[in-house]
XYZ file of C-alpha atoms in Angstrom:
694
model
C 30.557 58.689 -79.697
C 33.633 59.797 -81.578
C 35.702 57.586 -79.307
C 37.661 54.789 -80.996
C 35.953 51.452 -81.488
C 37.844 48.726 -79.655
C 38.103 45.151 -80.833
C 36.237 42.584 -78.725
C 38.705 41.109 -76.243
C 38.665 38.328 -73.717
C 37.811 39.836 -70.299
C 40.924 40.795 -68.391
C 42.991 41.495 -71.509
C 43.682 44.900 -73.047
C 41.191 45.833 -75.754
C 42.917 46.798 -79.007
C 42.014 50.274 -80.223
C 41.118 50.531 -83.917
C 41.247 53.328 -86.457
C 37.419 53.403 -86.529
C 35.157 55.351 -84.193
C 32.056 53.909 -82.586
C 29.933 55.986 -84.966
C 31.813 54.421 -87.902
C 30.600 50.979 -86.798
C 27.039 52.282 -86.463
C 27.275 53.734 -89.972
C 28.359 50.305 -91.179
C 25.255 48.738 -89.617
C 23.071 51.261 -91.449
C 24.768 50.349 -94.710
C 23.937 46.701 -94.028
C 20.258 47.656 -93.792
C 20.505 49.713 -96.974
C 22.289 46.949 -98.879
C 19.657 44.399 -97.845
C 16.813 46.341 -99.461
C 15.556 45.999 -103.034
C 14.942 48.735 -105.604
C 11.226 49.001 -104.739
C 11.942 49.404 -101.016
C 12.449 52.863 -99.531
C 14.326 54.333 -96.592
C 14.384 57.725 -94.858
C 16.741 58.993 -92.145
C 15.811 61.504 -89.417
C 18.609 62.545 -87.005
C 17.547 64.209 -83.755
C 19.470 66.091 -81.079
C 17.941 69.231 -79.594
C 15.509 68.954 -82.512
C 14.929 66.648 -85.464
C 15.499 67.233 -89.152
C 14.954 65.184 -92.301
C 18.362 64.110 -93.572
C 16.844 61.910 -96.287
C 13.245 61.670 -97.471
C 11.777 58.287 -98.393
C 14.201 57.191 -101.082
C 13.863 54.161 -103.403
C 16.705 51.709 -102.916
C 17.804 51.548 -106.529
C 21.457 52.257 -107.312
C 20.984 56.032 -107.330
C 18.998 55.947 -104.096
C 21.596 53.840 -102.310
C 24.350 56.246 -103.338
C 22.313 59.144 -101.961
C 21.607 57.399 -98.652
C 25.265 56.424 -98.376
C 26.197 60.097 -98.591
C 23.622 60.915 -95.914
C 25.024 58.236 -93.605
C 28.429 59.903 -93.913
C 26.954 63.189 -92.635
C 25.736 61.749 -89.314
C 27.547 63.318 -86.389
C 27.315 63.305 -82.585
C 24.608 65.273 -80.810
C 24.664 66.261 -77.163
C 20.921 66.243 -76.455
C 18.024 63.858 -77.024
C 14.679 65.237 -78.220
C 13.246 61.763 -78.676
C 9.669 62.787 -79.432
C 10.726 65.212 -82.160
C 12.621 62.377 -83.840
C 9.663 60.007 -83.650
C 7.205 62.666 -84.820
C 9.301 63.643 -87.838
C 9.747 60.006 -88.825
C 6.013 59.330 -88.622
C 5.025 62.582 -90.335
C 6.998 61.570 -93.402
C 4.192 59.046 -93.914
C 1.313 61.522 -93.419
C 0.631 63.682 -96.527
C -0.976 66.545 -94.584
C 1.898 66.657 -92.090
C 4.553 66.497 -94.822
C 3.500 69.970 -95.937
C 5.016 71.399 -92.747
C 8.276 69.449 -92.920
C 11.509 70.930 -94.193
C 12.434 68.288 -96.739
C 15.834 67.901 -98.381
C 16.119 67.785 -102.146
C 16.359 64.038 -102.607
C 14.502 61.392 -104.567
C 10.859 62.437 -105.072
C 8.240 61.084 -102.699
C 5.449 59.300 -104.598
C 2.062 60.212 -103.144
C -1.019 58.055 -103.428
C -2.242 54.581 -102.605
C 0.659 52.941 -104.417
C 3.048 54.122 -101.695
C 1.049 52.388 -98.968
C -0.438 49.256 -100.459
C 1.945 46.371 -100.854
C 4.476 47.818 -98.401
C 5.437 46.996 -94.845
C 6.414 50.217 -93.049
C 8.785 50.069 -90.086
C 10.427 52.754 -87.964
C 13.758 52.009 -86.287
C 14.351 54.556 -83.511
C 17.909 54.496 -82.141
C 19.151 56.491 -79.163
C 22.007 56.421 -76.676
C 20.580 58.794 -74.075
C 17.625 59.710 -71.891
C 15.277 62.343 -73.360
C 15.871 65.851 -72.046
C 12.755 67.248 -73.734
C 9.410 65.691 -72.762
C 6.035 66.448 -74.417
C 3.296 67.665 -72.007
C 1.366 64.367 -72.129
C 4.494 62.279 -71.803
C 6.087 60.329 -74.642
C 3.878 57.240 -74.527
C 0.477 58.937 -74.513
C 1.655 61.494 -77.068
C 2.732 58.724 -79.425
C -0.526 56.816 -78.919
C -2.540 59.979 -79.633
C -0.498 60.753 -82.753
C -0.996 57.237 -84.122
C -4.745 57.393 -83.449
C -5.161 60.874 -84.924
C -3.367 59.849 -88.130
C -4.687 56.287 -88.260
C -5.683 56.682 -91.910
C -1.987 56.824 -92.814
C -0.189 55.202 -89.873
C -2.270 52.056 -89.414
C 0.088 49.141 -89.866
C 3.264 51.118 -89.121
C 5.494 49.249 -86.654
C 7.899 51.083 -84.335
C 11.029 49.384 -82.991
C 13.278 51.099 -80.456
C 16.974 50.462 -79.813
C 18.939 51.615 -76.781
C 22.741 51.872 -77.082
C 25.026 51.909 -74.067
C 23.863 52.417 -70.488
C 22.574 56.013 -70.194
C 19.048 55.006 -71.168
C 15.430 55.048 -70.072
C 14.787 51.470 -71.154
C 11.325 51.335 -69.579
C 10.265 54.292 -71.737
C 11.788 52.803 -74.890
C 9.987 49.524 -74.196
C 6.612 51.256 -73.717
C 7.062 53.245 -76.932
C 7.787 50.024 -78.800
C 4.698 48.362 -77.330
C 2.469 51.260 -78.376
C 3.997 50.912 -81.843
C 3.469 47.105 -81.828
C 7.220 46.606 -82.077
C 10.304 45.437 -80.180
C 12.762 47.090 -77.834
C 16.361 45.895 -78.189
C 19.163 46.693 -75.762
C 22.612 47.057 -77.343
C 25.152 47.262 -74.512
C 28.278 47.350 -76.651
C 29.673 47.127 -80.153
C 29.933 43.346 -79.856
C 26.127 43.191 -79.879
C 25.566 45.792 -82.581
C 25.812 43.499 -85.590
C 23.630 40.689 -84.270
C 20.858 43.054 -83.075
C 20.649 44.909 -86.405
C 20.759 41.675 -88.382
C 17.808 40.197 -86.489
C 15.797 43.425 -86.506
C 16.081 43.662 -90.271
C 15.230 39.980 -90.797
C 12.144 40.336 -88.607
C 11.021 43.406 -90.561
C 11.506 41.683 -93.924
C 9.462 38.610 -92.941
C 6.248 40.390 -91.889
C 3.083 39.020 -93.493
C 0.402 41.029 -91.668
C 0.235 43.890 -89.167
C -2.252 45.166 -86.596
C -3.348 41.640 -85.740
C -5.674 41.165 -82.774
C -7.647 38.325 -81.236
C -11.196 38.933 -80.015
C -12.589 36.380 -77.578
C -16.369 36.226 -77.205
C -17.703 33.957 -74.457
C -20.778 33.298 -72.348
C -19.819 34.615 -68.921
C -22.607 32.672 -67.255
C -21.103 29.388 -68.430
C -17.316 29.958 -68.427
C -14.715 32.355 -67.122
C -11.810 33.272 -69.436
C -8.413 34.575 -68.305
C -5.453 35.474 -70.514
C -2.133 34.005 -69.366
C 0.386 36.845 -69.101
C -1.308 40.036 -67.956
C 1.731 42.214 -68.631
C 3.383 40.127 -71.334
C 0.299 39.715 -73.522
C -2.184 42.417 -72.475
C 0.375 45.074 -71.447
C -1.758 45.748 -68.379
C -1.557 45.441 -64.602
C -4.731 43.400 -64.266
C -7.116 41.282 -66.296
C -9.794 43.317 -68.111
C -13.320 43.105 -66.773
C -15.620 41.138 -69.064
C -18.829 43.053 -69.632
C -21.870 41.387 -71.090
C -21.692 41.299 -74.865
C -18.194 42.829 -74.951
C -15.413 40.698 -76.451
C -12.031 40.350 -74.794
C -9.489 41.945 -77.164
C -5.906 40.681 -77.185
C -3.354 42.710 -79.206
C -1.047 40.585 -81.366
C 0.831 43.090 -83.551
C 2.875 41.763 -86.466
C 2.503 38.237 -87.824
C 5.443 36.794 -89.750
C 5.618 34.229 -92.508
C 6.007 30.741 -91.081
C 6.101 31.948 -87.455
C 3.221 31.245 -85.109
C 1.953 33.594 -82.421
C 0.675 31.604 -79.463
C -1.812 32.873 -76.874
C -2.860 30.763 -73.879
C -6.282 31.133 -72.245
C -7.445 29.662 -68.938
C -11.061 28.640 -69.474
C -12.901 27.674 -66.282
C -16.432 26.222 -66.545
C -19.197 27.364 -64.228
C -20.793 24.169 -62.863
C -23.984 26.073 -62.085
C -24.203 27.718 -65.482
C -27.140 27.174 -67.848
C -26.983 24.506 -70.521
C -26.921 25.636 -74.135
C -26.013 24.440 -77.606
C -24.291 27.749 -78.342
C -20.473 27.858 -78.346
C -18.789 28.397 -75.006
C -16.206 30.576 -76.688
C -15.540 32.074 -80.106
C -12.142 33.437 -81.146
C -12.003 35.933 -84.010
C -8.623 36.991 -85.422
C -8.372 40.275 -87.318
C -5.287 41.325 -89.254
C -4.118 43.664 -91.994
C -2.217 41.836 -94.764
C 0.773 43.497 -96.372
C -1.456 44.570 -99.283
C -3.268 46.913 -96.832
C -6.388 46.842 -98.966
C -8.718 45.703 -96.181
C -8.651 43.965 -92.843
C -9.394 40.256 -92.827
C -10.768 37.902 -90.213
C -10.632 34.242 -89.240
C -12.552 32.541 -86.452
C -12.988 29.316 -84.535
C -15.440 28.173 -81.853
C -15.249 26.004 -78.743
C -18.382 24.057 -77.789
C -17.093 21.945 -74.913
C -14.064 21.572 -72.671
C -12.389 18.264 -73.420
C -9.085 16.759 -72.335
C -6.099 17.632 -74.510
C -3.941 15.050 -76.228
C -0.467 14.607 -74.684
C 1.095 16.480 -77.608
C -1.327 19.399 -77.290
C -0.943 19.484 -73.518
C 2.847 19.692 -73.873
C 2.549 22.494 -76.415
C 0.174 24.465 -74.191
C 2.488 23.979 -71.211
C 5.534 25.185 -73.165
C 3.785 28.317 -74.419
C 2.342 29.025 -70.983
C 5.806 28.834 -69.405
C 7.250 31.124 -72.087
C 4.585 33.729 -71.368
C 4.972 33.336 -67.605
C 8.709 34.022 -67.886
C 8.106 37.167 -69.940
C 5.441 38.263 -67.463
C 7.741 37.676 -64.484
C 10.546 39.686 -66.110
C 8.212 42.589 -66.873
C 7.374 42.858 -63.167
C 10.889 44.256 -62.716
C 10.130 47.075 -65.202
C 8.074 50.143 -64.326
C 4.636 49.986 -65.943
C 4.006 53.709 -65.407
C 3.386 55.178 -68.864
C 3.829 58.705 -67.460
C 7.031 58.132 -65.505
C 8.931 60.399 -67.914
C 6.894 63.373 -66.616
C 8.405 62.943 -63.160
C 11.806 64.347 -62.169
C 14.577 61.875 -62.854
C 15.994 60.665 -59.570
C 18.361 57.894 -58.633
C 18.241 54.498 -60.321
C 15.703 52.142 -58.696
C 17.276 49.671 -56.331
C 17.406 46.041 -57.485
C 14.680 43.912 -55.909
C 15.515 42.155 -52.673
C 15.845 38.392 -52.548
C 12.557 38.186 -50.618
C 10.475 40.408 -52.911
C 7.314 39.146 -54.575
C 8.923 39.663 -57.984
C 11.887 37.459 -57.102
C 9.559 34.803 -55.705
C 7.482 34.790 -58.893
C 10.595 34.503 -61.064
C 11.945 31.644 -58.926
C 8.698 29.697 -59.370
C 8.741 30.159 -63.138
C 12.436 29.234 -63.355
C 11.795 25.991 -61.476
C 8.966 25.087 -63.862
C 11.151 25.855 -66.879
C 13.889 23.631 -65.495
C 11.543 20.719 -64.820
C 10.139 20.996 -68.349
C 13.568 21.285 -70.031
C 12.234 24.458 -71.635
C 14.732 26.337 -73.894
C 14.021 29.587 -72.026
C 15.439 28.021 -68.871
C 18.916 28.868 -70.173
C 18.043 32.577 -70.078
C 16.353 32.442 -66.671
C 19.254 30.580 -65.041
C 21.934 32.538 -66.891
C 21.903 36.235 -67.713
C 18.644 36.968 -65.851
C 20.134 35.871 -62.526
C 23.202 37.986 -63.200
C 21.141 40.996 -64.263
C 19.329 41.022 -60.922
C 22.523 41.043 -58.867
C 23.110 44.483 -57.293
C 26.542 44.702 -58.917
C 25.013 44.434 -62.406
C 21.524 45.921 -62.014
C 22.531 49.582 -62.187
C 24.879 49.093 -65.132
C 23.073 46.775 -67.535
C 20.528 44.547 -65.777
C 17.685 47.084 -65.789
C 18.136 47.578 -69.550
C 18.539 43.901 -70.421
C 15.383 42.537 -68.755
C 12.759 44.492 -70.769
C 14.527 43.597 -74.014
C 14.608 39.870 -73.197
C 11.040 39.929 -71.853
C 9.633 41.282 -75.128
C 11.636 38.752 -77.148
C 9.870 35.911 -75.325
C 6.494 37.660 -75.147
C 6.433 38.318 -78.909
C 8.295 35.131 -79.916
C 11.019 36.958 -81.802
C 14.700 36.175 -82.061
C 16.576 39.419 -81.447
C 20.225 38.313 -81.298
C 22.590 35.342 -81.444
C 23.584 35.650 -77.778
C 20.557 34.690 -75.651
C 20.003 30.950 -76.175
C 16.386 30.761 -75.036
C 15.075 32.845 -77.946
C 17.167 31.361 -80.757
C 14.363 29.011 -81.824
C 11.920 31.771 -82.734
C 11.710 31.999 -86.515
C 14.033 29.029 -87.033
C 11.359 27.235 -89.098
C 10.656 30.272 -91.291
C 12.768 30.113 -94.489
C 12.205 33.809 -95.257
C 13.378 34.926 -91.812
C 16.402 32.613 -91.870
C 17.359 33.678 -95.402
C 17.010 37.389 -94.576
C 18.940 36.995 -91.319
C 21.787 35.040 -92.886
C 22.049 37.436 -95.838
C 22.226 40.464 -93.540
C 24.703 38.627 -91.320
C 26.952 37.945 -94.307
C 26.660 41.556 -95.453
C 27.759 42.814 -92.044
C 30.855 40.630 -92.283
C 31.609 41.156 -95.977
C 30.917 44.830 -96.695
C 34.186 46.773 -96.619
C 34.869 48.696 -93.415
C 34.015 52.400 -93.509
C 36.689 55.021 -93.960
C 37.865 56.150 -90.526
C 36.415 59.409 -89.268
C 38.944 62.123 -88.331
C 40.340 61.872 -84.817
C 38.744 64.335 -82.383
C 40.936 67.354 -81.748
C 42.318 67.250 -78.207
C 41.136 70.227 -76.141
C 43.776 72.153 -74.180
C 43.399 72.036 -70.429
C 45.223 73.169 -67.339
C 45.901 70.578 -64.694
C 47.480 71.098 -61.273
C 49.515 67.922 -61.748
C 50.688 65.775 -64.663
C 48.000 63.408 -65.916
C 48.557 59.833 -64.822
C 46.013 58.171 -67.115
C 45.242 58.411 -70.806
C 41.927 57.750 -72.515
C 41.616 55.815 -75.743
C 40.689 59.016 -77.576
C 44.110 60.496 -76.936
C 45.980 57.703 -78.652
C 47.755 58.685 -81.818
C 46.649 57.346 -85.157
C 49.823 55.310 -85.388
C 48.698 53.238 -82.389
C 45.231 52.538 -83.773
C 44.871 49.258 -85.637
C 43.460 49.046 -89.144
C 40.278 47.001 -89.597
C 40.069 44.652 -92.571
C 36.687 43.084 -91.752
C 33.684 44.143 -89.676
C 33.181 40.525 -88.563
C 35.031 41.367 -85.342
C 31.900 43.173 -84.113
C 29.551 40.358 -85.071
C 30.725 37.297 -83.116
C 29.939 35.328 -79.963
C 32.602 32.614 -80.105
C 33.627 30.779 -76.940
C 36.847 28.789 -76.412
C 36.607 25.476 -78.314
C 38.135 23.319 -81.080
C 36.485 22.002 -84.271
C 35.638 18.294 -84.284
C 37.960 17.167 -87.096
C 41.101 18.411 -85.315
C 43.567 15.514 -84.888
C 44.706 15.162 -81.284
C 47.961 13.342 -80.496
C 47.512 10.316 -78.214
C 49.885 7.517 -77.106
C 48.453 5.337 -79.891
C 48.540 7.951 -82.666
C 46.310 10.793 -83.840
C 42.551 10.777 -83.278
C 39.823 13.269 -84.100
C 38.749 15.167 -81.006
C 35.089 14.358 -81.713
C 35.914 10.637 -81.375
C 37.518 10.892 -77.935
C 35.684 9.966 -74.744
C 36.177 9.534 -71.012
C 39.116 7.278 -70.121
C 41.064 7.928 -73.339
C 44.556 9.361 -72.957
C 46.025 12.348 -74.762
C 49.622 13.547 -74.881
C 50.284 16.686 -72.847
C 53.535 18.679 -72.519
C 54.125 16.615 -69.348
C 53.207 13.230 -70.803
C 50.019 11.134 -71.200
C 46.942 12.161 -69.213
C 43.460 10.695 -69.010
C 40.303 12.457 -70.184
C 37.686 13.076 -67.464
C 35.059 14.644 -69.750
C 34.544 15.925 -73.289
C 32.535 19.148 -73.558
C 30.594 19.188 -76.842
C 28.929 22.491 -77.719
C 26.455 22.802 -80.574
C 27.040 25.378 -83.295
C 23.770 27.064 -84.232
C 22.587 28.141 -87.668
C 24.593 31.386 -87.648
C 27.873 29.448 -87.535
C 31.045 29.971 -85.531
C 34.240 31.977 -86.008
C 37.332 29.768 -86.328
C 41.038 30.455 -86.800
C 42.952 27.881 -88.878
C 46.525 27.225 -87.721
C 48.480 24.237 -89.093
C 45.505 21.860 -89.290
C 43.918 23.147 -86.090
C 40.599 24.971 -86.314
C 40.036 26.814 -83.048
C 37.874 29.678 -81.805
C 39.676 33.037 -81.534
C 39.916 33.111 -77.717
C 41.050 29.532 -76.966
C 44.692 29.838 -75.782
C 47.332 27.937 -77.778
C 51.122 27.710 -77.781
C 53.320 27.301 -80.828
C 56.582 25.297 -80.421
C 58.712 28.447 -80.336
C 56.363 30.825 -78.551
C 54.310 31.747 -75.510
C 50.658 31.061 -74.802
C 48.560 33.389 -76.979
C 45.049 33.759 -78.319
C 44.673 32.326 -81.864
C 43.317 35.696 -83.028
C 46.848 37.072 -82.616
C 48.177 34.553 -85.162
C 45.406 34.088 -87.728
C 42.244 35.884 -88.779
C 38.947 34.258 -87.875
C 36.583 33.061 -90.602
C 32.865 32.421 -90.199
C 32.154 28.687 -90.530
C 28.636 27.385 -91.181
C 27.048 24.907 -88.783
C 26.844 22.378 -91.627
C 30.657 22.389 -91.838
C 31.182 22.499 -88.071
C 28.117 21.230 -86.172
C 29.946 21.032 -82.825
C 33.048 22.413 -81.123
C 34.911 20.630 -78.332
C 36.919 21.165 -75.166
C 38.507 18.601 -72.833
C 38.738 18.232 -69.067
C 41.775 16.134 -68.094
C 42.633 14.431 -64.811
C 43.575 16.940 -62.091
C 47.180 18.032 -61.725
C 48.821 20.942 -59.942
C 50.991 21.817 -62.960
C 49.273 23.997 -65.575
C 51.151 22.356 -68.463
C 49.474 19.038 -67.623
C 46.253 20.609 -68.889
C 46.912 20.798 -72.622
C 46.882 18.546 -75.688
C 48.636 18.694 -79.039
C 47.228 19.159 -82.529
C 50.320 18.711 -84.635
C 52.987 20.739 -82.857
C 50.532 23.247 -81.412
C 49.601 22.901 -77.740
C 45.938 23.639 -76.935
C 44.842 24.443 -73.383
C 42.176 22.275 -71.715
C 39.600 23.273 -69.138
C 40.752 23.878 -65.573
C 44.450 24.537 -66.207
C 44.974 26.642 -63.095
C 47.425 28.895 -64.958
C 47.855 32.266 -63.273
C 50.456 34.230 -65.222
C 49.471 34.197 -68.919
C 46.428 34.276 -71.217
C 45.248 30.908 -69.852
C 44.285 32.605 -66.588
C 40.507 32.667 -66.140
C 38.343 32.724 -63.017
C 36.016 30.028 -64.356
C 37.589 28.280 -67.341
C 40.890 27.959 -65.490
C 39.357 26.580 -62.273
C 39.353 22.753 -62.375
C 36.991 22.345 -59.405
C 34.498 24.895 -60.779
C 34.566 23.245 -64.210
C 34.047 19.748 -62.813
C 31.218 20.973 -60.593
C 29.491 22.656 -63.545
C 29.862 19.618 -65.819
C 28.391 17.182 -63.277
C 25.041 18.966 -63.628
C 25.084 18.745 -67.429
C 23.443 16.104 -69.642
C 25.927 13.401 -70.643
C 28.142 13.577 -67.558
C 26.711 10.396 -66.047
C 26.996 8.469 -69.325
C 30.026 6.163 -69.812
C 31.358 8.213 -72.730
C 31.591 11.338 -70.593
C 30.555 13.499 -73.563
C 28.769 16.442 -71.956
C 26.182 18.173 -74.152
C 26.266 21.960 -74.074
C 24.327 24.673 -75.904
C 26.533 27.615 -75.013
C 27.933 29.618 -72.114
C 26.602 31.984 -69.491
C 28.443 35.255 -69.128
C 28.963 37.406 -66.092
C 28.633 41.130 -65.764
C 29.318 44.031 -68.046
C 32.551 42.552 -69.424
C 30.798 39.367 -70.532
C 33.240 36.970 -68.857
C 32.266 33.303 -69.240
C 30.886 32.025 -65.935
C 29.184 28.717 -66.737
C 27.765 26.304 -69.304
C 24.251 25.984 -70.677
C 22.849 22.440 -70.815
C 21.639 20.978 -74.095
C 18.700 18.693 -73.404
C 17.762 18.239 -77.065
C 18.075 14.753 -78.438
C 19.803 16.278 -81.486
C 21.929 18.691 -79.494
C 20.281 21.805 -80.567
C 24.204 31.108 -76.163
C 26.814 41.098 -72.293
C 29.757 44.512 -72.290
C 31.342 48.086 -71.697
C 31.532 51.127 -73.971
C 31.066 54.838 -74.031
C 27.874 56.340 -75.544
C 27.992 55.728 -79.201
C 25.818 57.387 -81.726
C 23.786 60.258 -82.905
C 20.141 59.567 -82.230
C 18.102 58.933 -85.333
C 14.933 57.425 -86.709
C 15.072 55.314 -89.857
C 11.825 54.724 -91.715
C 11.801 51.603 -93.896
C 9.133 50.717 -96.446
C 9.602 47.222 -97.844
C 7.758 45.955 -100.892
C 6.546 42.431 -100.064
């Protein structure tokens, strides 16, 4: 965790070691959370290793409180053990007056007892860990947490628990089950490149909560209809449908409800042709929820008297939501549903499912349906999910990634900027978007933390001279300074902004005005365009380097007149560009040629590589992007390929394996053209309790 933080690098290239440690970057993310809160909000921090302690009591986020919390963040240090339950318990007990009496509290800002601390606040626990628990409560973590929440319901009703797993030494199934008991999310953070986007979305989701503890109760006449909830695991968190007893409603947990964001549940209602006739409703749905004021629970209800055909619009909506839930359900079948698995001895990692398993068959069926319906989640199912299930990736990151993605779709929450299928959740909620974008800007704009001291090398005796050197042994003089934290908050692929002027035989033309059949000037003369790849820039924007009139993503190889092929990030710093200023980025596929230099175009005097160059001895080398046949094959399956213009519509890239190497393109079926890594363990485990005044 004290190891140096490396800058994100294109797979295959040497990652540049910085003066910051991994913990420094985590501290920065905590400061983003702190800076996003208002004076009436409060935050507490509870580190846990072999045991937990209160580093900061609930502290108002006025200027004095933020200075205090900033000092606490600086005291966080690595811990070698993981007493997860002690961390959760201490974080929750800060909110229980009777339990607070037994806590060893630091001398910080005074805690204000009484109703005023609970009403009008949304309370959220962020639990972050980079290891498997080595201390387990007798009941197991999940049942112990459920019992603790029930026992202290008078104070903990409405508290939401989110869990975050860093790195790969995790029990992701356990972290997911803890989050579900706490009506929250589990987020997998494989590397520092994902740290910023995960924290930004988690905070935005927490700040846009309108009501907690929501549930849907379905009352129906079992003699007249049968009711089944779509998504047994995704929605009910169960292995089978509950039995419907006479007079007992079917209860569906909902959890948090956010401003401007719907929660959609799909029911299969089957009439009994032999059932009795009646004027009473076939089904009544009652929603209960606890508004942020927490004064009293409220209800809303609706009734269904007959089963009629849906309008085409309603039928399409029901189909889309059903497919979303089915995908989440299929993914959760790859995750252990044993709430007491942590009581068993930890053995080897479960083998990835075989190609012929029932789980793989179910996922294949859902993926086909998503594809036929042009559903946004199809990009996830065909992309990272397929990779995660490959034996080469399952043990490293696949088994951690699937539960995180499954909950994102099950709960309709955007959790990062990387997975394209979940980017639409919350997009129509101004509060969520505003909170997300503000936190995103803070992550980029807050000054980098002061570097922590280098770890002191430990003397050792070796029978032979060491032949390798770890990053931690590098001297400070070889560690690069960091001027902006944006480098750990990006997902740019190789492309060029649309206004860039490309040199052609007839003059200069904007790249966004070129199409199939046009010619561009290459270092070896004119060459015809086969296809134009147009990729949409989403609301979070794109990082671009500006070099002599060329705006290009940091990892798109270029060559200056007097230099070699390099990544733009080596010449100019990247700047975040809003989607309004750069709605699309572009790449070109030129006619095939055996010479790599025939696969480039000029913007001014700068040569820019095109897709499929075939280069093998410089930064242009890439297993996918440099393979002309693979590129052409991928583009033929994309929307726009068969059109005369040859402008192929793309929504992002798929990435392969732990290094995140680009391996394919994601289709963009929208009419308007609406995308994961390697590190050492990173951080001290801790629980952060947030209380936000709404």
